[in-house]
Amino acid sequence: MRGAMKALVFGACIGLAGAAAAQDVQTASLVADDLRFNPNAETLVASGNVEVLQDGVRLRASAISYDGARDRLTVTGPLYLLDGDEIVIVADFAELSGDMQDGILAQARVVFSQQLQVASNELRRTDGRYSQFYKTVASSCRICADNPTPLWEIRAQRITHDAQERQLYFDSASFRVLDVPVFYWPYLRLPDPTVERASGFLLPELHSNGDIGVGLKVPYFFTLGDHADLTLTPWFTTNGSKTLEARYRQKFTFGEIEINGALTDDNLTSTESQRGYIFVDGTFALPRGFTFEFDVEAVTDPGYLLQYDYSDKDRLDSAFNVFRARRDEYIGAELVHYKSLRAGENNRTLPTLVGDAIYKRRFTPRWPGGIASVQLEASGLYRRADVPVSLAEQARDVARLSAVADWRRDWLVGNGMVLAAATQLRADWYQVRQDGGLTFNDTTEVTPYAMAEWRWPMLRRTAGATHLLEPVVQLVWAKSGGDRDVANEDSLLVEFDEANLFSFSRFPGVDQQEFGRRANIGLTYTREDHDGWSLGLTVGRILRDRNNAQFSVSTGLQGKSSDWLLAAHLEVGEEFDLINRALFDDQFSLSRNEMRMSWHTDTFQLASTFAWLEADVAEGRPLDTSEFAIDGAYRLSRHWTLSSNLRYDFVDDRTTRTGIGASYQNECAKVDLSLSRRFTSSTNVTPTTEFNLSVQLAGFGARGIGGESFARMCNG
């Protein structure tokens, strides 16, 4: 009898047998090499590649005997029971109820979500919900015949799995590492691997810090419905520090919010015994396509975040932002509160409250063509100082209204040249209070610009690469002024790079605008090699009709002729990326040089930065700055990865921060070990050494930790 006919016959038999026992008739499907049915005895025997499917449960076995009178299945193994998509049971022998929801399995092994394995001498299934394992071993590590000892395992007298609650309950459980007992629990509850989120303890982390001592973090995770959770982490250290960390997250229909904070009781400061911080972030969608974003940052004292390794921020910013971005329109408003944690900075004389509102609209005029835009902006800043102090600008409050209109059009000439013309007109009205150093406290500044541009992109293709050479000459006209007597708050730090080489103004903000007639000249070269690498070079300079003395020496923009700008970008596939930018004069004397490099393969990762800045009192830099930083990781073997980082100050000739780390990772566990040293000090913090140890285990309420490349390989 063929398999299809066998399945129909078996379905009818099971239906008749089930009807005799209960009113609710269940039908199963069967496929087997041999099938024998006795209607008088209500028995059925199937053998040879037997497969049964009923209510989402699939059973494969060597032979099955069904007793209709008792509604019992006797299964001869090796048998495989697949309960849905998440649970696989392997056993040598089983006696089950007709619906396969109850019964006993001998020498059973269960695999949850292809991660956690539970092996036992005996498995009892009850109501299709509870599975009780006796004399068990549980692990998510791969077991090899030549080395059967897993990295970690949990042995227990009994494990109960609740399929409805998706929880595992361990009785008399011991946690072993390489077969060595480490912990013992008389009772333990853990989520099975199908659970995305479940309340309970998370794995602890060990931290050591020269200031606060050695401590163990033991997080507890609370699920608050389907869309919110809370994590509380108590932390006690050998130096007497007591800390409670908290993280709250919630998702809404139109947004989300996250709160991170901590409260500490210690004796590390003479003024504060109760210390803490709170960071709040949120994003919400508003009607008409608007988005509302906010973040709140607060801390009790300047050294707390760095001492407890929560953040290295030395200026806090709490912001509220509403914006909408469309193809031709942008509307935004932002209010920011700043608080400095830097030694020597006074929050009463810093602009602690800054607000901005902007509306920008882009359109295409019918005449004269091209693209035009209009922009309206309101800005203001407030200092807490109420009266003028030693330096007048340390107490001033500023409000500004701006209107900007600009236009640009490009023409393609027949020989491949591109001509362009552009104009811009901006008007800025200022109102300043508490600044006796200004000639006018209320003033209006009108700044017009006009530009004509010529560029000639020349493309050449060869058998091995594509070359693009493009010279650019841009003539800019602006009033020769120098009479812009306004409060400069947003244009204190000037950058000169390839991004603003062809700009109306090199100042980063509005309060200062670049004056005078000038020529922005540049040459770019790009090579796209067919072997997968590319090289880009940009060289440029600015020539003025006269020196307006608007820029300091270190910017490279001073004088009638600016320094030469040379920028290079080398990219090799997706693995290597190098960017270098330098400013130098005609004698090749550098004023600035910046480098960033990233190189990563399957074996190692390397990233480094270097910066050299000439001393500039105008930018608050009395000494040269020269710093180098490097971060690297090397995969020593299939499971081991070593990492290190270093930050060095060449001016002071000392290391400011360094660290090393080691990570072990396989398919069932990840262990991270790190040691770092901070050498810098201030009135708020002192140099300190930190040690961290964290462990992650796969198989309990989590998906895989690493990829297949980290998994343990078995010989043979």
XYZ file of C-alpha atoms in Angstrom:
716
model
C 0.000 0.000 0.000
C 1.426 3.378 -1.020
C 2.127 6.186 1.486
C -0.810 8.378 0.444
C -3.303 5.530 0.842
C -1.699 4.602 4.154
C -2.181 8.135 5.431
C -5.884 8.091 4.544
C -6.445 4.724 6.180
C -4.602 5.758 9.332
C -6.535 9.030 9.501
C -9.839 7.135 9.392
C -8.614 4.669 12.031
C -7.493 7.388 14.412
C -10.762 9.215 13.874
C -12.800 6.114 14.766
C -10.631 5.360 17.787
C -10.806 8.923 18.996
C -14.593 9.017 18.609
C -14.928 6.024 20.867
C -13.005 7.807 23.599
C -14.250 11.388 23.267
C -16.584 13.608 21.295
C -13.717 15.800 19.995
C -12.317 13.836 17.036
C -8.715 14.556 16.019
C -7.232 13.372 12.751
C -3.574 12.592 12.156
C -1.584 11.844 9.007
C 0.852 8.940 8.718
C 3.482 7.854 6.192
C 5.406 4.572 6.612
C 7.054 1.792 4.591
C 4.817 -0.880 6.163
C 1.391 -0.515 7.785
C -0.718 -3.144 9.524
C -4.169 -2.441 10.997
C -6.398 -4.723 13.123
C -9.918 -3.206 13.300
C -11.155 -5.712 15.871
C -8.342 -5.028 18.337
C -8.180 -1.348 17.334
C -4.435 -1.576 16.900
C -2.131 -0.283 14.247
C 1.557 -1.032 13.674
C 3.695 1.077 11.342
C 7.370 0.486 10.636
C 10.108 1.780 8.389
C 10.614 5.572 8.000
C 7.502 6.365 10.006
C 6.290 9.975 10.076
C 3.218 11.260 11.931
C 1.799 14.805 11.747
C -0.903 16.032 14.089
C -1.794 19.568 15.256
C 1.610 21.013 14.338
C 3.524 18.173 16.053
C 5.648 16.023 13.745
C 6.993 12.634 14.864
C 9.604 10.596 13.026
C 10.600 7.119 14.206
C 11.674 3.627 13.203
C 8.386 2.042 14.314
C 5.108 3.028 15.954
C 2.445 0.874 17.584
C -0.951 2.447 18.315
C -3.473 0.967 20.776
C -6.859 2.540 20.005
C -8.535 1.191 23.126
C -5.982 2.877 25.366
C -5.276 5.738 22.931
C -1.540 5.181 23.419
C 1.430 5.282 21.066
C 4.524 3.154 21.617
C 7.439 4.565 19.635
C 10.675 2.784 18.885
C 13.630 5.060 18.218
C 15.682 6.719 17.322
C 12.745 9.117 17.273
C 12.476 12.828 16.461
C 9.617 14.911 17.778
C 9.251 18.417 16.324
C 6.899 20.586 18.388
C 6.343 23.679 16.234
C 9.329 25.567 14.829
C 11.220 26.048 18.097
C 11.486 22.663 19.885
C 13.114 19.430 18.677
C 13.127 16.285 20.852
C 15.377 13.286 20.168
C 14.942 10.045 22.170
C 15.542 6.290 22.087
C 12.047 5.182 23.123
C 8.711 6.801 23.949
C 5.228 5.981 25.142
C 2.833 8.785 24.276
C -0.852 9.599 24.261
C -2.648 9.533 20.929
C -2.374 13.297 20.528
C 1.333 13.155 21.530
C 0.748 15.735 24.280
C 1.474 13.380 27.211
C 3.906 10.587 27.766
C 7.388 9.427 28.717
C 10.541 9.499 26.592
C 13.734 7.668 27.503
C 17.244 9.033 26.929
C 15.761 12.247 25.611
C 17.540 15.323 24.310
C 15.694 18.571 23.568
C 16.963 21.452 21.444
C 15.274 24.864 21.903
C 15.484 27.288 18.938
C 18.635 25.517 17.682
C 20.513 26.915 20.691
C 19.905 25.413 24.118
C 20.247 21.642 24.499
C 18.825 19.720 27.453
C 19.835 16.066 27.829
C 18.142 13.747 30.371
C 17.647 10.130 31.304
C 13.893 10.560 31.194
C 11.433 13.134 29.876
C 7.768 13.341 30.945
C 5.334 15.419 28.842
C 2.064 16.601 30.419
C -0.854 18.298 28.627
C 1.502 19.377 25.849
C 2.600 22.237 28.134
C 4.934 20.844 30.768
C 8.075 18.842 30.082
C 9.977 17.446 33.073
C 13.565 16.306 32.593
C 15.269 14.106 35.195
C 19.025 13.906 35.805
C 19.726 16.571 33.250
C 22.499 18.608 31.662
C 21.731 21.894 29.872
C 24.098 23.863 27.627
C 24.087 25.867 24.400
C 27.666 24.844 23.582
C 28.460 22.523 20.714
C 29.515 19.049 21.913
C 32.263 17.200 20.028
C 32.975 13.479 20.201
C 36.721 14.043 20.603
C 36.160 16.677 23.327
C 32.731 16.176 24.937
C 33.261 18.723 27.743
C 31.399 21.962 26.935
C 32.690 25.373 27.930
C 29.774 25.714 30.354
C 26.811 23.630 31.435
C 24.084 23.523 34.081
C 23.453 20.205 35.790
C 20.222 19.694 37.722
C 18.209 16.946 39.364
C 15.171 18.123 37.447
C 14.321 20.736 34.840
C 10.723 21.698 34.120
C 9.849 23.512 30.928
C 6.583 25.446 30.792
C 5.784 25.793 27.080
C 3.009 28.303 27.720
C 5.046 30.663 29.919
C 8.249 29.735 28.026
C 10.226 29.337 31.241
C 12.769 26.778 32.478
C 12.791 25.829 36.178
C 15.914 24.153 37.599
C 15.962 22.137 40.844
C 19.312 21.623 42.619
C 21.272 23.233 39.806
C 25.039 23.682 39.582
C 26.774 25.879 37.012
C 30.005 24.355 35.683
C 32.810 25.788 33.583
C 34.911 23.132 31.840
C 33.287 20.593 34.174
C 34.380 22.527 37.276
C 31.511 23.552 39.634
C 31.354 27.352 40.018
C 27.900 28.172 41.434
C 25.081 26.225 43.044
C 21.392 27.190 43.186
C 18.736 25.129 44.981
C 16.181 26.740 42.650
C 16.689 28.667 39.430
C 14.325 30.083 36.815
C 15.449 31.149 33.351
C 13.578 32.013 30.123
C 13.852 29.594 27.239
C 15.506 30.787 23.996
C 12.155 31.620 22.354
C 11.639 34.516 24.789
C 12.653 37.961 23.540
C 12.082 39.675 26.914
C 11.537 38.202 30.363
C 11.836 39.483 33.919
C 14.785 38.170 35.886
C 18.446 38.576 36.760
C 20.945 39.319 34.022
C 24.526 38.136 34.098
C 26.673 40.128 36.563
C 29.642 42.286 35.571
C 32.839 42.838 37.561
C 34.317 46.364 37.659
C 37.447 47.660 39.347
C 38.367 51.337 39.546
C 41.222 52.991 41.406
C 38.850 55.591 42.878
C 35.812 53.507 43.788
C 37.356 50.067 44.345
C 36.161 46.645 43.167
C 32.455 46.027 42.703
C 30.006 43.550 41.199
C 27.041 44.756 39.161
C 23.990 42.476 39.358
C 21.257 43.755 36.980
C 17.601 42.774 37.300
C 15.343 43.191 34.281
C 11.611 43.943 34.627
C 9.217 43.572 31.697
C 6.451 46.147 31.998
C 4.045 44.926 29.363
C 4.883 44.475 25.694
C 6.254 47.968 25.158
C 8.193 48.967 28.288
C 10.921 47.611 30.546
C 13.022 48.613 33.534
C 16.525 47.478 34.513
C 17.800 48.076 38.046
C 21.456 47.398 38.817
C 22.752 47.577 42.386
C 26.509 48.070 42.655
C 28.553 47.887 45.855
C 32.324 48.412 45.906
C 35.138 47.690 48.338
C 35.690 51.425 48.969
C 32.215 51.763 50.439
C 30.493 53.134 47.354
C 26.835 52.142 47.011
C 25.187 52.745 43.643
C 21.820 51.926 42.092
C 21.705 52.220 38.307
C 18.426 52.366 36.405
C 17.341 52.219 32.782
C 13.733 52.668 31.668
C 12.580 52.212 28.068
C 9.157 52.506 26.500
C 7.863 52.509 22.946
C 4.641 54.248 22.006
C 2.587 54.212 18.838
C 4.243 57.416 17.646
C 7.540 57.487 19.506
C 9.873 56.160 22.157
C 11.658 57.266 25.314
C 14.703 56.040 27.253
C 15.885 57.126 30.692
C 19.311 56.251 32.100
C 20.476 57.277 35.536
C 22.232 56.341 38.743
C 22.228 57.307 42.409
C 25.403 56.885 44.492
C 26.365 57.214 48.129
C 30.137 57.549 48.581
C 32.810 59.672 50.258
C 34.937 60.570 47.227
C 34.107 64.281 47.397
C 34.143 66.641 50.339
C 30.966 68.430 49.250
C 28.675 65.698 47.938
C 27.824 62.376 49.583
C 24.696 61.776 47.506
C 25.714 61.823 43.851
C 23.988 60.873 40.635
C 23.069 61.616 37.064
C 20.117 61.295 34.691
C 20.031 61.229 30.885
C 16.653 61.224 29.094
C 16.168 60.791 25.326
C 12.933 60.712 23.363
C 11.577 60.931 19.827
C 7.926 61.405 18.840
C 6.084 61.861 15.553
C 3.766 64.875 15.508
C 0.910 65.736 13.141
C 1.618 67.222 9.687
C 4.938 65.388 9.375
C 6.728 67.094 12.271
C 9.132 65.277 14.591
C 9.782 66.140 18.215
C 13.131 65.143 19.752
C 14.414 65.900 23.207
C 17.207 64.959 25.557
C 17.812 65.988 29.153
C 21.218 65.667 30.836
C 21.903 66.443 34.489
C 24.578 65.461 37.029
C 25.212 66.374 40.651
C 28.927 67.213 40.339
C 31.543 67.565 37.561
C 33.597 64.442 38.292
C 30.794 61.892 38.722
C 30.306 60.761 35.099
C 34.004 60.186 34.495
C 34.745 58.536 37.849
C 31.980 55.961 37.392
C 32.613 55.565 33.646
C 29.133 56.637 32.560
C 30.316 59.249 30.046
C 33.359 61.342 29.148
C 31.264 64.426 28.316
C 32.587 67.603 29.887
C 29.704 69.780 28.682
C 26.092 68.695 29.101
C 23.428 69.774 26.650
C 19.694 69.383 27.208
C 17.760 70.080 24.017
C 14.188 70.254 22.757
C 13.849 70.142 18.978
C 10.843 70.243 16.618
C 11.449 69.944 12.879
C 10.016 68.908 9.546
C 12.102 68.215 6.449
C 10.574 67.995 2.997
C 12.061 68.041 -0.486
C 11.877 71.835 -0.850
C 11.159 72.995 2.687
C 12.641 72.809 6.165
C 11.066 74.083 9.394
C 12.808 73.702 12.740
C 12.988 75.126 16.231
C 15.401 74.164 19.007
C 16.037 75.199 22.593
C 19.276 74.020 24.255
C 20.517 74.365 27.815
C 24.277 73.953 28.334
C 26.122 73.135 31.533
C 29.916 72.983 31.601
C 31.748 70.447 33.761
C 35.175 71.781 32.826
C 37.416 73.166 35.524
C 37.862 76.898 35.088
C 34.594 77.494 33.222
C 31.866 79.484 34.972
C 28.317 78.583 33.988
C 27.123 82.057 34.982
C 29.212 83.678 32.255
C 28.756 80.986 29.583
C 25.731 81.081 27.253
C 23.726 78.437 29.075
C 20.430 78.911 27.195
C 20.441 79.009 23.379
C 17.394 79.021 21.113
C 16.979 78.878 17.328
C 14.064 78.827 14.894
C 14.432 78.499 11.139
C 12.276 78.356 8.033
C 13.857 77.592 4.647
C 12.141 77.255 1.298
C 13.711 76.241 -2.008
C 12.100 76.876 -5.392
C 12.851 77.136 -9.103
C 12.096 80.564 -10.551
C 10.810 80.742 -14.136
C 13.232 83.613 -14.736
C 16.229 83.625 -14.548
C 16.031 79.843 -13.939
C 18.347 77.957 -11.647
C 17.535 77.258 -7.998
C 16.671 79.891 -5.405
C 15.884 79.769 -1.703
C 14.725 82.038 1.066
C 15.449 81.597 4.755
C 14.177 83.226 7.928
C 15.912 82.599 11.241
C 15.584 83.763 14.821
C 18.282 83.079 17.388
C 19.064 84.059 20.940
C 21.307 83.210 23.874
C 21.141 84.004 27.563
C 23.807 84.200 30.275
C 22.954 83.928 33.952
C 25.236 86.820 34.907
C 22.970 89.823 35.544
C 25.474 92.682 35.433
C 28.670 93.315 33.447
C 31.728 91.656 34.957
C 35.453 92.137 34.359
C 35.111 91.304 30.667
C 31.985 92.858 29.176
C 31.170 89.958 26.844
C 30.958 87.535 29.780
C 27.536 88.873 30.740
C 25.945 89.781 27.422
C 22.640 88.421 26.160
C 22.032 88.391 22.412
C 18.983 88.136 20.139
C 19.217 87.953 16.349
C 16.746 87.967 13.434
C 18.048 87.021 9.978
C 16.674 86.917 6.457
C 18.615 85.290 3.625
C 17.887 84.992 -0.093
C 20.179 83.184 -2.517
C 20.183 81.998 -6.130
C 22.430 79.827 -8.334
C 22.384 78.662 -11.928
C 24.748 76.474 -13.952
C 25.310 76.456 -17.715
C 26.956 73.614 -19.649
C 29.093 74.940 -22.503
C 29.539 72.856 -25.641
C 33.191 71.999 -24.982
C 32.350 70.491 -21.577
C 33.005 73.564 -19.474
C 30.534 74.476 -16.744
C 29.787 78.107 -15.965
C 27.845 79.206 -12.912
C 26.565 82.374 -11.305
C 25.226 82.853 -7.794
C 24.127 85.638 -5.491
C 23.215 85.906 -1.843
C 21.784 88.703 0.240
C 21.495 88.448 3.984
C 20.210 90.899 6.567
C 20.877 90.394 10.303
C 19.353 92.462 13.078
C 20.985 92.216 16.539
C 19.856 93.250 19.974
C 22.559 92.977 22.659
C 22.260 93.596 26.383
C 24.983 93.899 29.061
C 27.971 94.360 26.752
C 29.662 97.729 27.085
C 32.391 96.734 24.628
C 30.154 97.192 21.559
C 29.676 100.503 19.799
C 25.995 99.768 19.175
C 23.867 97.383 21.220
C 21.162 97.334 18.528
C 22.415 97.099 14.964
C 21.458 95.838 11.529
C 23.972 94.320 9.134
C 23.305 93.760 5.418
C 25.806 91.522 3.581
C 25.544 90.988 -0.194
C 27.516 88.393 -2.165
C 27.927 87.688 -5.870
C 29.849 84.878 -7.548
C 30.941 83.749 -10.998
C 32.400 80.271 -11.416
C 34.218 78.340 -14.115
C 35.007 74.635 -13.978
C 36.165 72.199 -16.635
C 35.731 68.498 -15.766
C 37.946 66.337 -17.997
C 37.355 62.592 -18.041
C 39.696 59.943 -19.386
C 39.166 56.176 -19.435
C 41.997 53.686 -19.822
C 42.161 49.910 -19.687
C 42.938 50.000 -15.983
C 41.258 53.075 -14.536
C 39.045 56.130 -14.949
C 40.626 59.558 -14.393
C 38.763 62.803 -13.661
C 40.594 66.137 -13.554
C 38.644 69.294 -12.729
C 40.101 72.807 -12.338
C 37.811 75.375 -10.674
C 38.056 79.159 -10.492
C 35.478 81.054 -8.498
C 35.356 84.862 -8.321
C 33.498 86.220 -5.303
C 32.458 89.786 -4.650
C 31.442 91.025 -1.181
C 31.491 94.395 0.451
C 34.957 95.309 1.656
C 33.464 96.269 5.099
C 35.213 95.367 8.290
C 32.549 97.459 10.029
C 30.522 94.486 11.215
C 30.316 95.503 14.888
C 28.233 92.629 16.270
C 28.528 90.155 19.131
C 30.469 87.164 17.805
C 29.061 84.074 19.503
C 28.962 81.362 16.800
C 32.056 81.975 14.633
C 34.918 81.563 17.085
C 36.442 78.347 15.684
C 37.117 78.463 11.942
C 37.870 75.454 9.717
C 39.354 75.647 6.215
C 38.855 72.455 4.216
C 37.685 71.111 0.871
C 34.059 71.380 1.989
C 34.110 75.195 2.211
C 36.846 76.002 -0.313
C 34.190 77.285 -2.724
C 31.946 79.112 -0.264
C 30.829 82.695 0.195
C 32.162 82.659 3.760
C 34.507 80.394 5.700
C 33.045 81.386 9.077
C 31.014 78.528 10.571
C 28.231 80.754 11.901
C 26.323 83.922 11.167
C 27.851 86.487 13.505
C 30.919 86.906 11.303
C 30.839 87.076 7.491
C 33.807 87.038 5.144
C 34.384 90.415 3.424
C 36.217 91.541 0.319
C 36.762 90.501 -3.279
C 38.590 87.236 -3.759
C 39.270 84.300 -6.036
C 38.752 80.758 -4.784
C 40.870 78.472 -6.952
C 41.202 74.733 -6.799
C 42.057 71.559 -8.675
C 40.598 68.116 -7.998
C 41.802 64.785 -9.336
C 40.036 61.452 -8.930
C 41.245 58.041 -10.039
C 38.869 55.074 -9.980
C 40.941 51.961 -10.524
C 39.303 48.861 -11.966
C 41.018 46.766 -9.290
C 38.721 48.318 -6.683
C 40.641 51.249 -5.228
C 40.240 54.995 -5.682
C 42.305 58.097 -4.990
C 41.049 61.658 -4.653
C 43.213 64.795 -4.391
C 42.155 68.401 -3.868
C 44.478 71.381 -3.821
C 43.241 74.928 -3.422
C 43.933 78.469 -2.295
C 42.191 81.793 -1.764
C 43.544 85.016 -3.275
C 42.191 88.385 -2.049
C 42.517 91.908 -3.344
C 43.463 93.046 0.163
C 43.969 91.738 3.680
C 40.830 92.261 5.781
C 42.500 90.819 8.924
C 39.446 88.735 9.767
C 41.158 85.415 10.467
C 43.760 84.290 12.980
C 47.068 82.735 11.973
C 46.298 79.077 12.685
C 43.237 79.009 10.389
C 45.388 79.246 7.259
C 43.085 82.008 5.960
C 45.052 85.065 7.071
C 46.600 87.607 4.689
C 45.929 88.388 1.051
C 46.807 84.828 0.088
C 45.633 81.936 2.197
C 47.700 78.876 2.969
C 47.604 76.037 0.490
C 44.948 73.419 1.186
C 45.871 69.853 0.274
C 43.370 67.059 0.921
C 43.805 63.416 -0.057
C 41.412 60.488 0.182
C 42.535 56.918 -0.512
C 39.972 54.115 -0.481
C 40.765 50.448 -1.126
C 37.576 48.438 -1.505
C 35.544 48.411 1.677
C 38.532 47.545 3.859
C 40.868 50.553 3.854
C 40.093 54.270 4.084
C 42.609 57.097 4.580
C 41.907 60.837 4.705
C 44.539 63.512 5.236
C 44.092 67.290 5.207
C 46.956 69.801 5.511
C 47.348 73.595 5.455
C 50.787 75.027 4.656
C 52.306 78.270 3.369
C 54.652 78.888 0.452
C 57.612 77.753 2.570
C 55.761 74.463 3.329
C 55.382 75.411 6.997
C 52.327 73.626 8.369
C 49.621 75.418 10.321
C 47.286 72.405 10.555
C 47.370 68.744 9.658
C 44.691 66.130 10.294
C 44.680 62.442 9.431
C 42.106 59.674 9.849
C 42.680 56.048 8.895
C 40.477 52.962 9.062
C 41.556 49.447 8.059
C 39.554 46.333 8.762
C 39.605 42.745 7.526
C 38.246 39.450 8.822
C 41.396 39.140 10.961
C 42.038 42.612 12.340
C 40.605 46.124 12.737
C 42.683 49.271 12.991
C 41.636 52.910 13.298
C 43.803 55.914 14.054
C 43.657 59.706 14.051
C 46.315 62.386 14.201
C 45.872 66.134 14.646
C 48.395 68.972 14.731
C 47.157 72.525 15.342
C 49.294 75.613 15.628
C 48.959 77.640 18.827
C 46.302 80.363 18.539
C 45.310 82.543 21.491
C 42.317 83.836 19.508
C 40.894 80.299 19.550
C 41.776 79.688 23.199
C 44.822 77.536 22.363
C 47.965 79.086 23.874
C 50.113 76.056 22.979
C 50.451 73.843 19.925
C 48.188 70.802 19.899
C 49.542 67.490 18.672
C 47.670 64.295 19.540
C 47.648 60.766 18.193
C 45.061 58.074 18.898
C 44.880 54.460 17.759
C 42.414 51.631 18.357
C 43.025 48.106 17.163
C 41.753 44.558 17.431
C 43.356 41.343 16.184
C 41.609 37.993 15.909
C 44.273 35.718 17.294
C 42.387 32.480 16.633
C 38.885 31.238 15.956
C 37.726 32.225 19.442
C 40.255 34.736 20.809
C 40.427 38.431 19.938
C 42.919 40.903 21.400
C 42.321 44.672 21.433
C 44.170 47.790 22.509
C 43.896 51.571 22.399
C 46.246 54.472 22.977
C 45.980 58.253 23.044
C 49.233 60.224 23.150
C 49.920 63.953 23.574
C 53.142 64.904 21.733
C 53.229 68.432 23.172
C 53.249 67.224 26.787
C 55.146 64.072 25.720
C 52.871 61.745 27.672
C 50.169 59.142 27.249
C 46.715 60.433 28.173
C 44.807 57.147 27.953
C 45.623 53.529 27.151
C 43.975 50.164 27.436
C 44.175 46.504 26.474
C 41.494 43.855 26.232
C 40.881 40.207 25.435
C 37.693 38.552 24.272
C 36.780 34.867 24.041
C 33.747 34.036 21.938
C 32.118 30.886 20.638
C 28.574 29.839 19.775
C 27.465 29.709 23.421
C 29.421 32.342 25.365
C 31.304 35.595 25.127
C 33.773 36.781 27.770
C 35.227 40.299 27.648
C 38.171 41.337 29.796
C 39.641 44.854 29.682
C 42.208 46.920 31.550
C 42.541 50.687 30.974
C 44.413 53.611 32.482
C 43.495 57.308 32.383
C 46.526 59.523 33.030
C 44.888 62.952 32.932
C 43.818 64.790 36.064
C 42.000 67.963 37.027
C 40.348 69.470 40.059
C 37.428 67.067 39.480
C 39.142 63.728 38.767
C 42.480 62.030 39.347
C 44.365 59.447 37.219
C 42.894 55.990 37.677
C 43.068 52.400 36.451
C 39.939 50.441 35.492
C 39.342 46.695 35.164
C 36.165 45.208 33.650
C 34.942 41.649 33.224
C 31.646 40.769 31.549
C 30.135 37.437 30.469
C 27.307 36.681 28.049
C 25.695 33.264 27.665
C 23.542 32.194 24.723
C 20.468 30.034 25.113
C 18.418 31.871 27.735
C 16.109 34.518 26.343
C 18.666 35.542 23.724
C 19.637 34.782 20.177
C 23.088 33.668 19.152
C 26.048 35.625 20.488
C 28.442 35.199 17.586
C 28.387 34.160 13.968
C 29.213 30.750 12.612
C 32.869 31.810 12.312
C 33.108 31.782 16.127
C 31.400 28.389 16.575
C 33.325 25.440 17.922
C 34.415 22.973 15.198
C 34.457 19.226 15.712
C 37.159 17.021 14.193
C 35.985 14.390 11.816
